[in-house]
Amino acid sequence: MSMDLKGKKIVLGLTGGVACYKAAELCRALVKHGASVQVVMSEAATHFIGTVTMQALSGQPVFTDQWDPRMSNNMAHIDLTRHADAILVAPCSADFMRKLAHGACDDLLSTLCVARPRRVPLLAAPAMNVEMWENPATQRNVAQLLEDGICLFGPAAGSQACGETGLGRMLEADELVEELVASFQHKVLAGRRVLITAGPTFEPIDPVRGITNLSSGKMGYAVARAAREAGAEVTLVTGPTALPTPHGVRRIDVLTAQQMHDAVMAGVEGQHVFIGVAAVADWRVANASGQKIKKQEDGAAPQLEFVQNADILASVAATTSLSGWPYCVGFAAESENLVEFGAAKREKKGIPLLVGNIGPQTFGQDENTIILFDETGHTLLERADKLTLARQLVSEIAKRLERRSLLT
Ligand code: C5P
């Protein structure tokens, strides 16, 4: 479990909705990620979940009433946000969105939102019936909240507690934690489109067997998450992995190197950055069998022939000579002489930035050490978990993009 919210003070507001049951999980997850959580509930929320549960999970007394005498100055609407890093209203009902849009101050939570210091971001996770969400009045309020700089997480589409189906479901607790963590990251890639490959490829030998490698996809997925946290629109073309899609990332699943190549080339136009993290198979089986290959009586092994796969990174890099885009970043997994091989590989691939790592020390691991190679030399990024490294890489890429735009 990462401690991405370590030291953060979050005011968690609950308003009336069945999704209050998810707020209990959310509160627990926030605490597990290192946040200190102050729960404030509207009167309606208390019909869906008890204050006792929320107090037990947050470890702090819950506030519901603006006249709560426990505050020595009786100003809970002021004091509860003065040290906060963010206010997250989850679930945020249609009615509470109306209140926020109009600056209503008719209970503790609404008053506290209006009275928050300007530096404290207000984040809301809408949760309501699909008709309520799509109602023009609600959509007018959505537009107003966005204009006022209030950030909305979701809603998601799916089946609803009322039995209907559509937009209006509150995001799941882990998705909200991801969104909250992202909200604290610098938006250094805002407005940029980033295409990333990740994971291994799988090259069939016959319908039930194939050749693959030990790449878990963890680094590529971390890079996708970090790029999205930095404000980019991210597409992830991924070989087979067991990893969940980072929230807000568009994912395209492929199996073979050829499929990965085709998906990348079909989506590369208009991308600002391409990051090839995938461990793409260098060869595929030229004479793959349409049926399962049977063992031979005489013990003879099948005679496999190989043909080299297209180099996806090189193909993308070749397209940049026309427009200058996308900015290409490659990864190199070596087993020795990383500094020497990394620099040579960057030159050979014709790309501005290459990330080198030692294959056996990264495949499947949660931590890694990487070296960045560019035209000025190389820089070591100290051993850290992959998300930390991915964020550092994203910020290095953003710096280089910035420099480029200053030059052009
Ligand atoms: O040449 P090598 O396989 O070591 O290069 C690694 C880099 O090239 C990685 O960024 C990988 O994603 C990319 N690559 C590719 N297509 C291939 C082989 C490697 O995009 N067929």
XYZ file of C-alpha atoms and ligand atoms in Angstrom:
429
model
C 0.000 0.000 0.000
C 1.519 3.337 -1.021
C 1.499 6.240 1.436
C 0.665 8.761 -1.272
C -1.542 10.775 1.084
C 0.895 10.801 3.990
C 0.423 13.953 6.055
C -2.577 15.137 4.012
C -5.574 16.435 5.927
C -8.782 15.603 4.119
C -12.259 16.793 5.034
C -14.543 14.015 3.816
C -18.099 15.258 3.320
C -20.989 12.806 2.995
C -24.382 13.792 1.609
C -27.537 11.721 1.205
C -27.291 8.703 -1.091
C -27.017 4.931 -1.102
C -23.370 5.394 -2.125
C -22.677 6.356 1.520
C -21.831 2.674 1.959
C -18.847 3.238 -0.357
C -17.787 6.266 1.713
C -16.952 3.891 4.564
C -14.474 2.031 2.301
C -13.198 5.338 0.999
C -12.558 6.652 4.511
C -10.664 3.479 5.377
C -8.600 3.677 2.190
C -7.721 7.332 2.784
C -6.487 6.504 6.277
C -4.511 3.514 4.953
C -2.827 5.797 2.410
C -1.643 8.022 5.249
C -4.299 10.763 5.266
C -5.944 12.135 8.361
C -9.673 12.291 7.701
C -12.228 14.630 9.242
C -15.729 13.437 8.411
C -18.592 15.912 8.078
C -22.049 14.540 7.248
C -25.250 16.184 6.092
C -28.407 15.229 7.955
C -29.525 13.179 4.922
C -26.270 11.186 4.952
C -26.957 10.028 8.501
C -30.027 8.170 7.190
C -27.721 6.015 5.048
C -24.755 5.397 7.347
C -24.142 5.966 11.038
C -21.777 8.535 12.464
C -20.440 5.763 14.708
C -19.124 3.831 11.707
C -17.497 6.909 10.193
C -15.969 7.917 13.531
C -14.546 4.434 14.039
C -13.055 4.359 10.523
C -11.636 7.881 10.561
C -10.565 7.780 14.202
C -11.933 11.298 14.698
C -15.250 12.686 15.957
C -17.764 13.253 13.164
C -19.468 16.628 12.712
C -23.039 16.960 11.425
C -24.327 20.165 12.993
C -23.215 23.751 12.550
C -24.200 24.474 16.148
C -21.990 21.669 17.509
C -20.857 22.881 20.964
C -17.716 20.697 20.896
C -15.948 23.472 18.948
C -14.689 25.878 21.579
C -15.475 28.926 19.426
C -18.612 27.291 17.981
C -17.325 27.878 14.459
C -16.994 24.399 13.028
C -17.671 25.791 9.523
C -14.417 27.788 9.787
C -12.124 25.705 11.957
C -12.597 22.356 10.190
C -11.055 23.565 6.909
C -8.280 25.901 8.053
C -5.636 23.160 8.075
C -7.206 21.006 5.348
C -5.407 20.060 2.128
C -8.676 19.241 0.325
C -12.399 18.799 0.840
C -13.830 15.727 -0.847
C -17.614 15.392 -0.927
C -18.385 11.726 -1.604
C -21.138 10.947 -2.232
C -22.259 14.300 -3.581
C -26.039 14.267 -4.146
C -27.886 16.202 -6.850
C -29.246 18.471 -4.142
C -25.813 19.132 -2.696
C -24.544 20.028 -6.184
C -27.390 22.560 -6.366
C -26.290 23.966 -3.015
C -22.659 24.231 -4.128
C -23.660 25.874 -7.398
C -25.624 28.538 -5.526
C -23.359 29.046 -2.521
C -26.021 27.820 -0.100
C -25.105 27.917 3.590
C -27.968 26.050 5.246
C -26.110 23.288 7.092
C -22.586 22.642 8.347
C -21.226 20.929 5.214
C -22.552 23.488 2.711
C -21.434 26.408 4.899
C -17.999 24.851 5.364
C -17.610 24.506 1.566
C -18.472 28.159 0.999
C -16.232 29.242 3.888
C -13.186 27.238 2.788
C -9.957 29.133 2.174
C -9.338 29.614 -1.551
C -6.204 27.427 -1.452
C -8.242 24.383 -0.345
C -9.503 22.486 -3.402
C -13.122 21.335 -3.370
C -13.609 17.935 -4.984
C -16.913 16.135 -5.405
C -17.931 12.615 -6.421
C -21.499 12.804 -7.756
C -23.816 9.895 -6.945
C -27.437 9.798 -8.065
C -30.039 8.138 -10.246
C -29.360 8.387 -13.996
C -32.409 10.586 -14.641
C -31.353 12.931 -11.851
C -27.832 13.159 -13.324
C -29.095 13.779 -16.870
C -31.745 16.275 -15.816
C -30.975 19.657 -17.415
C -31.127 21.366 -14.010
C -28.402 19.047 -12.676
C -26.323 19.545 -15.824
C -26.628 23.331 -15.399
C -25.268 22.895 -11.877
C -22.453 20.649 -13.166
C -21.413 23.359 -15.635
C -21.509 25.970 -12.857
C -19.420 23.852 -10.481
C -16.791 23.290 -13.167
C -16.745 26.997 -13.970
C -16.228 27.708 -10.273
C -13.173 25.441 -10.241
C -14.835 22.623 -8.313
C -13.446 19.322 -9.523
C -15.838 16.437 -10.233
C -14.713 12.802 -10.004
C -17.032 10.679 -12.150
C -19.789 9.654 -12.065
C -19.431 6.210 -13.615
C -22.047 4.370 -15.651
C -23.569 1.031 -14.669
C -26.373 -0.597 -12.781
C -27.775 1.512 -9.960
C -29.233 0.727 -6.536
C -32.664 1.899 -7.796
C -32.621 -0.844 -10.455
C -32.001 1.511 -13.385
C -28.851 1.653 -15.483
C -26.733 4.571 -16.633
C -24.504 7.434 -15.516
C -24.698 8.408 -11.876
C -22.839 5.695 -9.962
C -20.248 7.008 -7.554
C -16.693 5.931 -8.426
C -15.306 3.075 -6.328
C -13.199 3.883 -3.254
C -9.877 2.942 -4.911
C -10.706 5.053 -7.974
C -11.494 8.035 -5.754
C -8.213 7.594 -3.898
C -6.396 7.567 -7.271
C -8.246 10.739 -8.306
C -7.461 12.444 -5.010
C -3.775 11.521 -5.220
C -3.749 12.782 -8.838
C -5.283 16.083 -7.763
C -2.148 16.817 -5.718
C 0.231 16.244 -8.659
C 1.536 19.098 -10.814
C -0.276 19.204 -14.160
C 2.953 19.335 -16.163
C 1.428 17.445 -19.105
C -1.912 19.279 -19.218
C -3.296 19.330 -22.740
C -0.793 16.700 -23.950
C -1.692 13.371 -25.515
C 0.535 10.461 -24.511
C 0.670 6.997 -26.077
C 2.322 4.247 -24.047
C 3.071 0.568 -24.651
C 3.363 -1.801 -21.694
C 3.703 -5.424 -20.677
C 5.046 -8.386 -22.624
C 3.837 -9.626 -25.975
C 2.752 -13.197 -26.609
C 3.828 -14.861 -29.845
C 1.792 -18.008 -30.618
C 3.439 -21.314 -31.475
C 0.075 -23.018 -31.864
C -3.436 -22.244 -30.516
C -2.485 -23.172 -26.929
C 1.218 -22.340 -26.673
C 3.356 -19.320 -27.203
C 6.517 -17.403 -26.429
C 6.438 -14.516 -23.993
C 8.700 -12.876 -21.416
C 8.764 -11.932 -17.738
C 7.582 -8.331 -18.118
C 4.737 -7.723 -15.633
C 3.651 -4.378 -17.104
C 4.089 -2.652 -13.733
C 6.443 0.055 -15.013
C 4.359 0.840 -18.108
C 1.150 1.033 -16.072
C 2.897 3.267 -13.523
C 4.045 5.562 -16.349
C 0.468 5.646 -17.704
C -0.877 6.544 -14.278
C 1.796 9.205 -13.715
C 1.151 10.789 -17.133
C -2.574 10.903 -16.453
C -1.961 12.376 -12.976
C 0.089 15.066 -14.716
C -2.968 16.020 -16.763
C -2.280 14.134 -20.014
C -4.823 12.252 -22.097
C -3.321 8.770 -21.998
C -3.727 5.743 -24.261
C -2.143 2.513 -23.060
C -1.533 -0.269 -25.572
C -0.859 -3.316 -23.444
C 0.191 -6.893 -23.852
C -1.279 -9.524 -21.486
C -0.913 -8.502 -17.820
C -2.841 -9.076 -14.604
C -2.916 -5.366 -13.745
C -5.955 -3.102 -13.339
C -6.218 -0.168 -15.747
C -5.109 3.099 -14.124
C -8.179 5.273 -13.623
C -8.940 7.578 -16.538
C -6.556 5.840 -18.935
C -7.807 4.517 -22.304
C -6.612 0.930 -22.618
C -6.184 -1.160 -25.777
C -5.424 -4.853 -25.213
C -3.221 -6.721 -27.670
C -1.449 -10.050 -27.704
C 1.282 -10.101 -30.322
C 4.007 -7.637 -31.308
C 2.324 -7.221 -34.681
C -0.995 -6.303 -33.018
C 0.846 -3.877 -30.726
C 2.551 -2.338 -33.737
C -0.750 -1.964 -35.604
C -2.571 -0.473 -32.587
C 0.258 2.022 -31.996
C 0.555 3.070 -35.639
C -3.234 3.497 -35.873
C -3.228 5.788 -32.833
C 0.059 7.691 -33.142
C -1.216 10.655 -35.151
C -1.849 13.662 -32.939
C 0.143 12.256 -30.001
C 2.633 14.565 -28.288
C 4.598 11.818 -26.557
C 5.210 8.135 -27.274
C 6.721 6.003 -24.508
C 7.643 2.440 -25.440
C 7.805 0.579 -22.139
C 6.627 -2.788 -23.485
C 9.018 -5.718 -23.658
C 8.200 -6.487 -27.277
C 9.233 -9.894 -28.599
C 12.018 -9.498 -31.117
C 10.864 -12.531 -33.084
C 7.617 -14.321 -33.851
C 7.148 -17.884 -35.002
C 6.941 -17.864 -38.791
C 5.446 -21.334 -39.048
C 2.961 -21.235 -36.145
C 0.580 -24.166 -36.363
C -3.178 -23.702 -36.773
C -3.744 -26.804 -34.605
C -2.106 -27.987 -31.389
C 1.249 -29.556 -32.208
C 1.300 -33.226 -31.106
C 4.241 -34.972 -29.486
C 5.997 -37.298 -31.926
C 6.495 -41.037 -31.216
C 10.168 -40.738 -32.152
C 10.658 -37.811 -29.743
C 11.353 -35.324 -32.543
C 10.885 -31.693 -31.452
C 8.905 -29.287 -33.633
C 11.024 -27.257 -36.027
C 10.133 -23.655 -35.299
C 11.236 -20.900 -37.627
C 11.430 -17.305 -36.515
C 10.967 -14.009 -38.252
C 11.898 -10.638 -36.763
C 9.091 -8.372 -35.540
C 8.843 -4.754 -36.610
C 10.448 -2.355 -34.133
C 7.492 -0.279 -32.904
C 9.599 2.431 -31.309
C 11.709 2.808 -34.445
C 8.557 2.951 -36.600
C 7.118 5.736 -34.431
C 10.468 7.561 -34.319
C 10.534 7.449 -38.126
C 7.212 9.313 -38.287
C 8.586 12.180 -36.159
C 10.897 13.324 -38.958
C 7.830 14.763 -40.705
C 6.107 16.716 -37.905
C 8.616 16.595 -35.037
C 5.950 14.767 -32.974
C 5.570 12.638 -30.961
C 8.506 13.068 -28.585
C 9.808 9.477 -28.371
C 10.970 7.764 -25.215
C 12.309 4.209 -25.210
C 13.146 1.733 -22.501
C 16.089 -0.628 -22.585
C 16.331 -3.671 -20.383
C 19.934 -4.862 -20.341
C 21.613 -7.494 -18.217
C 25.077 -5.807 -18.095
C 27.046 -2.703 -19.161
C 23.936 -0.546 -18.847
C 25.680 2.825 -19.194
C 27.503 1.854 -22.369
C 24.638 -0.086 -23.979
C 22.022 2.522 -23.035
C 23.819 5.411 -24.695
C 24.462 3.327 -27.807
C 20.838 2.171 -27.976
C 19.485 5.730 -27.775
C 21.659 6.702 -30.762
C 20.728 3.597 -32.704
C 17.004 4.070 -32.119
C 17.243 7.755 -33.073
C 15.258 8.932 -30.056
C 15.822 11.917 -27.725
C 15.353 10.026 -24.433
C 16.013 6.451 -23.392
C 15.384 4.880 -19.986
C 17.805 2.105 -19.103
C 17.335 -0.549 -16.467
C 18.690 -3.970 -15.613
C 16.104 -6.488 -16.858
C 16.369 -9.133 -14.114
C 16.232 -6.373 -11.453
C 12.993 -4.868 -12.785
C 10.820 -7.585 -14.352
C 7.949 -8.271 -11.926
C 9.487 -6.115 -9.164
C 7.762 -3.211 -7.411
C 10.950 -1.167 -7.209
C 13.603 -0.289 -9.738
C 16.620 1.888 -10.471
C 16.717 3.662 -13.817
C 19.172 5.697 -15.838
C 18.016 8.407 -18.237
C 20.057 8.832 -21.406
C 19.737 11.952 -23.519
C 21.963 14.035 -25.795
C 23.757 15.536 -22.789
C 24.709 12.251 -21.143
C 23.082 10.137 -18.484
C 21.381 10.657 -15.092
C 20.693 8.041 -12.441
C 17.292 8.000 -10.724
C 17.793 6.360 -7.327
C 16.058 3.127 -6.383
C 12.381 3.738 -5.633
C 8.949 2.225 -6.213
C 7.879 2.273 -9.863
C 5.193 4.953 -9.448
C 7.725 7.336 -7.865
C 10.146 6.689 -10.741
C 7.335 7.065 -13.282
C 6.429 10.474 -11.810
C 10.062 11.568 -11.996
C 10.253 10.370 -15.589
C 7.060 12.254 -16.495
C 8.450 15.431 -14.993
C 11.732 14.949 -16.937
C 9.737 14.473 -20.145
C 7.649 17.584 -19.398
C 10.830 19.656 -18.871
C 12.152 18.526 -22.246
C 8.833 19.284 -23.978
C 8.886 22.732 -22.411
C 12.416 23.341 -23.684
C 11.368 22.174 -27.143
C 8.432 24.552 -27.319
C 10.699 27.403 -26.246
C 13.036 26.524 -29.098
C 10.331 26.310 -31.804
O 16.111 -3.000 -28.929
P 15.413 -3.218 -27.650
O 14.337 -4.278 -27.729
O 16.279 -3.414 -26.453
O 14.660 -1.825 -27.401
C 13.803 -1.622 -26.340
C 12.888 -0.480 -26.650
O 12.348 -0.614 -27.951
C 11.695 -0.454 -25.725
O 11.276 0.900 -25.594
C 10.670 -1.292 -26.469
O 9.344 -0.970 -26.074
C 10.952 -0.907 -27.892
N 10.710 -1.981 -28.869
C 9.683 -1.844 -29.766
N 9.449 -2.813 -30.714
C 10.230 -3.902 -30.785
C 11.280 -4.061 -29.864
C 11.488 -3.092 -28.918
O 8.960 -0.827 -29.707
N 9.968 -4.813 -31.700
